[in-house]
CSV table of C-alpha atoms in Angstrom, one decimal:
chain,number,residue,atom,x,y,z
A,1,UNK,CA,0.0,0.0,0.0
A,2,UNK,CA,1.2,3.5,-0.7
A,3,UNK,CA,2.0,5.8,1.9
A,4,UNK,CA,-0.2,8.5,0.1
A,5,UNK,CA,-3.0,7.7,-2.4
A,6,UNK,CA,-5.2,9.6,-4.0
A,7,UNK,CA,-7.9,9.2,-6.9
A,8,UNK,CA,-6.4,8.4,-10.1
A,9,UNK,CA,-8.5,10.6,-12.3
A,10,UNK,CA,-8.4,12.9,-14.4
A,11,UNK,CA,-11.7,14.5,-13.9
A,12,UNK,CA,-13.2,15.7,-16.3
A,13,UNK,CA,-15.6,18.9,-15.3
A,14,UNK,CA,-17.5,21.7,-16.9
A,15,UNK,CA,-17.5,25.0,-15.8
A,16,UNK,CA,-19.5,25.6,-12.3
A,17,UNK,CA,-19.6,22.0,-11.3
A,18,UNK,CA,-18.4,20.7,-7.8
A,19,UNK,CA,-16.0,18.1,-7.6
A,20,UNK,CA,-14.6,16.2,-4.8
A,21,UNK,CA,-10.7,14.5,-4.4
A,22,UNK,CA,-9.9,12.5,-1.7
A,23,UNK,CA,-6.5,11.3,-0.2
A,24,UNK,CA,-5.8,8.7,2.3
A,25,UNK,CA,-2.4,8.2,4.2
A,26,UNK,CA,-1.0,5.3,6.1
A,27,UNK,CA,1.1,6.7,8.6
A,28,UNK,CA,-1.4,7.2,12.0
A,29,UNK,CA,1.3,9.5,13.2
A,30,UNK,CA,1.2,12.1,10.5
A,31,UNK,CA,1.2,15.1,11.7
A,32,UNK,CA,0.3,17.7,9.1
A,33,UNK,CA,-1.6,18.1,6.0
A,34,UNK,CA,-1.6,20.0,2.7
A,35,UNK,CA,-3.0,20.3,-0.8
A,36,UNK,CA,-1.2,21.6,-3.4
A,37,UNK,CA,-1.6,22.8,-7.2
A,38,UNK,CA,0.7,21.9,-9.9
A,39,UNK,CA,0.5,23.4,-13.2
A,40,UNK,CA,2.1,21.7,-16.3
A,41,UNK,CA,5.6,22.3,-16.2
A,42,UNK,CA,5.6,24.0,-13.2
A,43,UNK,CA,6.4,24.1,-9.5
A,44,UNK,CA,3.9,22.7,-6.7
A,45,UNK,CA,2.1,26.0,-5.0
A,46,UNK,CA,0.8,25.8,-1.9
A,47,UNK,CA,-3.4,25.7,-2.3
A,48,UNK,CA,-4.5,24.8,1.6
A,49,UNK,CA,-3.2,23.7,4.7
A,50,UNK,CA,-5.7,21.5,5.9
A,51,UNK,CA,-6.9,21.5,10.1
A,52,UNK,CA,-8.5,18.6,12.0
A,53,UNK,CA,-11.4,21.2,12.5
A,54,UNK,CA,-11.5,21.7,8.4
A,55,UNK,CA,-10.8,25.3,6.5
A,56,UNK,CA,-12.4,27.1,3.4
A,57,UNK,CA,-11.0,29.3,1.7
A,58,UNK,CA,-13.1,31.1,-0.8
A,59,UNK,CA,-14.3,28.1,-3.5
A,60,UNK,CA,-12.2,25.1,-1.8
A,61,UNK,CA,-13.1,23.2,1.4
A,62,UNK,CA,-10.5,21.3,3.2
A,63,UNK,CA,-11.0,18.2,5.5
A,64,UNK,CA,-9.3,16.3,7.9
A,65,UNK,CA,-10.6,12.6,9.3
A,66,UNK,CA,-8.1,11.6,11.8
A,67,UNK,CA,-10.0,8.3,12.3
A,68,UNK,CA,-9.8,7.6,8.7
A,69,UNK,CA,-7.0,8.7,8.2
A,70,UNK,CA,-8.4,10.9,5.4
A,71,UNK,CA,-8.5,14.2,3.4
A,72,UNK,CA,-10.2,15.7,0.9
A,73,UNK,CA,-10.9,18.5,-1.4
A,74,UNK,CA,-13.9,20.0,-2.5
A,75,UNK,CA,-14.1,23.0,-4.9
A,76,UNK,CA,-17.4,24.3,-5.9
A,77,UNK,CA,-18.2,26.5,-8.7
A,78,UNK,CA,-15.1,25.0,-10.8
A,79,UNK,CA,-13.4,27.4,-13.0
A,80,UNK,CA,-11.2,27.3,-16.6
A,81,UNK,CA,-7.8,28.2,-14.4
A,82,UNK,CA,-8.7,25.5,-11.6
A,83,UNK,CA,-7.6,23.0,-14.7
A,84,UNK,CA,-4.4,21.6,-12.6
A,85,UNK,CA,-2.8,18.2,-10.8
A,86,UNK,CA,-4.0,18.4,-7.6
A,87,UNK,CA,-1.3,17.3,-5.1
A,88,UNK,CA,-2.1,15.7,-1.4
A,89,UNK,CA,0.9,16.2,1.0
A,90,UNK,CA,1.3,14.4,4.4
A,91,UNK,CA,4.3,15.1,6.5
A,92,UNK,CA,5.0,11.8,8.7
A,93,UNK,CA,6.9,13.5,11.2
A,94,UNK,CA,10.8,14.1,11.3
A,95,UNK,CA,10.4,16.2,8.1
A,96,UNK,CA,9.3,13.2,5.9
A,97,UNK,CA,7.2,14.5,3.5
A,98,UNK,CA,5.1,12.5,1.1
A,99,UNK,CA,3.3,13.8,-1.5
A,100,UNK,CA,0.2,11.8,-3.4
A,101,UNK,CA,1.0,11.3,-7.2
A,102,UNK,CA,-1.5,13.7,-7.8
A,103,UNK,CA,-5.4,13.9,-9.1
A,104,UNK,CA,-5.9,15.9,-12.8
A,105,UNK,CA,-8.3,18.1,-12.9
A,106,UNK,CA,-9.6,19.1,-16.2
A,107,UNK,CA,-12.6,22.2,-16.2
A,108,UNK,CA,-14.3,22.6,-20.1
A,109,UNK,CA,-15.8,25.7,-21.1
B,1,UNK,CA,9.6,39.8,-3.2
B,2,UNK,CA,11.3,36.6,-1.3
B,3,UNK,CA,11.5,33.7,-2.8
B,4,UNK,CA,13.2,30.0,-4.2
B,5,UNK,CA,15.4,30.6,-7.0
B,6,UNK,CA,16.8,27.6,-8.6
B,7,UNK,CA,19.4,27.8,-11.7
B,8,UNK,CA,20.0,26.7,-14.3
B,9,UNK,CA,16.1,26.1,-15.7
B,10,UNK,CA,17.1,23.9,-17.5
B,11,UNK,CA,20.3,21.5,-17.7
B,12,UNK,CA,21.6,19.1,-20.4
B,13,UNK,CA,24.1,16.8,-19.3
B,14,UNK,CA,26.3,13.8,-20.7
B,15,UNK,CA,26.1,10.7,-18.9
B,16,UNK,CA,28.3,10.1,-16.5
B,17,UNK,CA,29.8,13.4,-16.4
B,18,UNK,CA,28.9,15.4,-13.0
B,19,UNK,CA,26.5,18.2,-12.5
B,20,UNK,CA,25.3,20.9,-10.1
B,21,UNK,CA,22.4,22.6,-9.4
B,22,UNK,CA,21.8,25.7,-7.3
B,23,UNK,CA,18.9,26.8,-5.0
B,24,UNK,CA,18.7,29.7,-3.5
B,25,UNK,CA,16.1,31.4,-0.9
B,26,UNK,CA,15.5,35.3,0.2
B,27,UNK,CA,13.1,33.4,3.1
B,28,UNK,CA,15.7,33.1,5.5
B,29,UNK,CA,13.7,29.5,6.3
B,30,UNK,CA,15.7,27.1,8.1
B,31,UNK,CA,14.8,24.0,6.3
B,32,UNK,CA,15.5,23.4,2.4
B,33,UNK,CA,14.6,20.2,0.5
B,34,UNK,CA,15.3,18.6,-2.8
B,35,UNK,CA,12.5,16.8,-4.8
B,36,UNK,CA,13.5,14.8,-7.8
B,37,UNK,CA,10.2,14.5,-10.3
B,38,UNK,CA,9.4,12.4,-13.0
B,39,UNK,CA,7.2,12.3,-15.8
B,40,UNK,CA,3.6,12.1,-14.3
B,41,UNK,CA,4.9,11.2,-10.8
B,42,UNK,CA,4.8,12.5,-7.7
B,43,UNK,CA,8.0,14.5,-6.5
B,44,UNK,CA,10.3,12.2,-4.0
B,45,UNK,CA,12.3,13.7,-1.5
B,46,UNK,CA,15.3,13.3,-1.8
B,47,UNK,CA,17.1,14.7,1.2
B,48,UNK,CA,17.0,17.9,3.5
B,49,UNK,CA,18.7,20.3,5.4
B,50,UNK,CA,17.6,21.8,9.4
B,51,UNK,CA,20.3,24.4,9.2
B,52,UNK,CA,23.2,23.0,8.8
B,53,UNK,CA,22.0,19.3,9.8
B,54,UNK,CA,21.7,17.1,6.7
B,55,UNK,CA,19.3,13.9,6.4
B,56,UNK,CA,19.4,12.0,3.3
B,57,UNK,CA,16.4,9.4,2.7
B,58,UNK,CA,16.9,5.9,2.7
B,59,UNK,CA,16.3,5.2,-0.6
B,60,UNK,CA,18.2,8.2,-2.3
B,61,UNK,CA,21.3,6.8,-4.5
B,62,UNK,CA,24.8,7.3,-3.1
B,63,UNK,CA,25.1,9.0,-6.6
B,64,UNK,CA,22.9,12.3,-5.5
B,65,UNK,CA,25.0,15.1,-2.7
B,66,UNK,CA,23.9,18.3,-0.7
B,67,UNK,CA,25.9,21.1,0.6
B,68,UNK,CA,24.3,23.9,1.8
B,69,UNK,CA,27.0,26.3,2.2
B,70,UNK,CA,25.2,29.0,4.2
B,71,UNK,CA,21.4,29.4,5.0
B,72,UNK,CA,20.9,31.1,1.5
B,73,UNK,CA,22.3,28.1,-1.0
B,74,UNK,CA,21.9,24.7,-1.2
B,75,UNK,CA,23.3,22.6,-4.0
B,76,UNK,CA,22.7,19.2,-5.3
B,77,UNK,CA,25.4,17.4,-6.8
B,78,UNK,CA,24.9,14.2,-9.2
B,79,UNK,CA,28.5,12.3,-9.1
B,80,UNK,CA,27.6,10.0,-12.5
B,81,UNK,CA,24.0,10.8,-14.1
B,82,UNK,CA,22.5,8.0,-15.5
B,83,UNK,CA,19.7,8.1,-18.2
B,84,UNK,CA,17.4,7.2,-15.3
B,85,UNK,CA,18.4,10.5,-13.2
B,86,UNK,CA,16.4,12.8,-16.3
B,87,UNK,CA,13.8,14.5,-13.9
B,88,UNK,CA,12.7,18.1,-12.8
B,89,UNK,CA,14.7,18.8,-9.7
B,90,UNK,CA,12.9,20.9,-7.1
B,91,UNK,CA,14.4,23.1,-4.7
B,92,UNK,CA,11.7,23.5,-1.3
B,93,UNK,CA,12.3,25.9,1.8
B,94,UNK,CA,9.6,25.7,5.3
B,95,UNK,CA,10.3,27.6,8.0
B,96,UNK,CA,10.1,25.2,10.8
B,97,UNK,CA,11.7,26.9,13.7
B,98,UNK,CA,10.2,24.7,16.5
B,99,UNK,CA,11.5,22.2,14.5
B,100,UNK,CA,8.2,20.5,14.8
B,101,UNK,CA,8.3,19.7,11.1
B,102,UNK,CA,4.9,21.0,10.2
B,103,UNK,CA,5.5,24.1,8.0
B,104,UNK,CA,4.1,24.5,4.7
B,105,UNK,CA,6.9,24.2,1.4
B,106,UNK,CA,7.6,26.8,-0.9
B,107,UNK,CA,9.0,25.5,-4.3
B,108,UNK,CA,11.5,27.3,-6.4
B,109,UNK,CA,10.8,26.8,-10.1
B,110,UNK,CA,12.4,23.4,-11.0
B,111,UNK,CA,15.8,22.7,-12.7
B,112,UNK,CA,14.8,20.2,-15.5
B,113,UNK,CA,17.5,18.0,-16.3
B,114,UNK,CA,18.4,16.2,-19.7
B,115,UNK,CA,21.2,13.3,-19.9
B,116,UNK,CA,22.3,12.8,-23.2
């Protein structure tokens, strides 16, 4: 089992729908929790840090489930430039970072 | 503005003959990684520095160095590139200063390297 997996994709959206990625990590000690955006070509930018009591920010909703040791994203109202790989990353303690291999996102006019 | 600057952008190389590549950081963050990605793969750490304290991951080849000079640079050395070492290269900095390994990552651009 991978440390961090995520769904495969790509998803295929139009413009103004709500999709949904998930992430699920191994290690019950991890201790914090991001999503990142990765453009083509380009470097990983930070999107959200994501809290055990779960954060928005603007369109995107972040989750936490300790338990389940899950995450997810959710971004509603899907726009052209949200067209990206969308990376989970877990940091396992000691600096150990892992990052998901990523979910494409694909929004159509 | 502060930021990761990593050069060159891009990087051809012959195989087997060594190479370097810079990162440098105006964030004055204690921590800086290196990331090798592949085509359509996840980055992988490959090691990191707290300050001047290096840890290398298991599973990173003998072939692949750090320095990190000062707390501005870091470099990553390949010894012999292979045809499998052909990756972007990504350059990280978190702040980290309780150490408690929690700080979010800010990437420099990516050094893409060719091996002929």
């Amino acid at each position: 089992r991978k440390e961090v997996e995520q769904d495969p994709g790509p998803f295929n959206v139009p413009e103004g729908a709500t999709v949904a990625f998930n992430c699920t990590y191994s290690n019950s000690a991890s201790q914090s929790f991001f999503w990142y955006r990765q453009d083509c070509r380009k470097e990983p930018k930070l999107l959200m840090s994501v809290y055990s009591s779960g954060n928005e920010d603007g369109r995107f909703t972040a989750q936490l489930n300790r338990a389940s040791q899950y995450i997810s994203l959710l971004i509603r109202d899907s726009k052209l430039s949200d067209s990206a790989t969308y990376l989970c990353v877990v940091n396992g303690g000691g600096f150990k970072t892992i990052f998901g291999a990523g979910t494409r996102l694909f929004v159509k006019a | 503005d502060a930021m990761v600057i990593q050069n060159p952008r891009y990087q051809v190389t012959q195989f087997g003959k060594p190479v370097t590549l810079s990162c440098s950081q105006t964030l004055n963050h204690n921590v800086m990684y290196w990331y090798q990605q592949k085509s359509s793969q996840a980055p992988k750490l490959l090691f990191h520095y707290y300050d001047k304290d290096f840890n290398n991951e298991a599973d990173t080849p003998d072939n692949f160095q750090s320095r990190r000079p000062n707390t501005s640079f870091c470099f990553l050395d390949i010894r012999s590139p292979g045809l499998g070492d052909a990756a972007m290269y990504l350059c990280a900095t978190s702040r980290d200063e309780g150490g408690l390994a929690g700080d979010e990552q800010y990437f420099g651009p990516g050094t893409r390297l060719t091996v002929t």
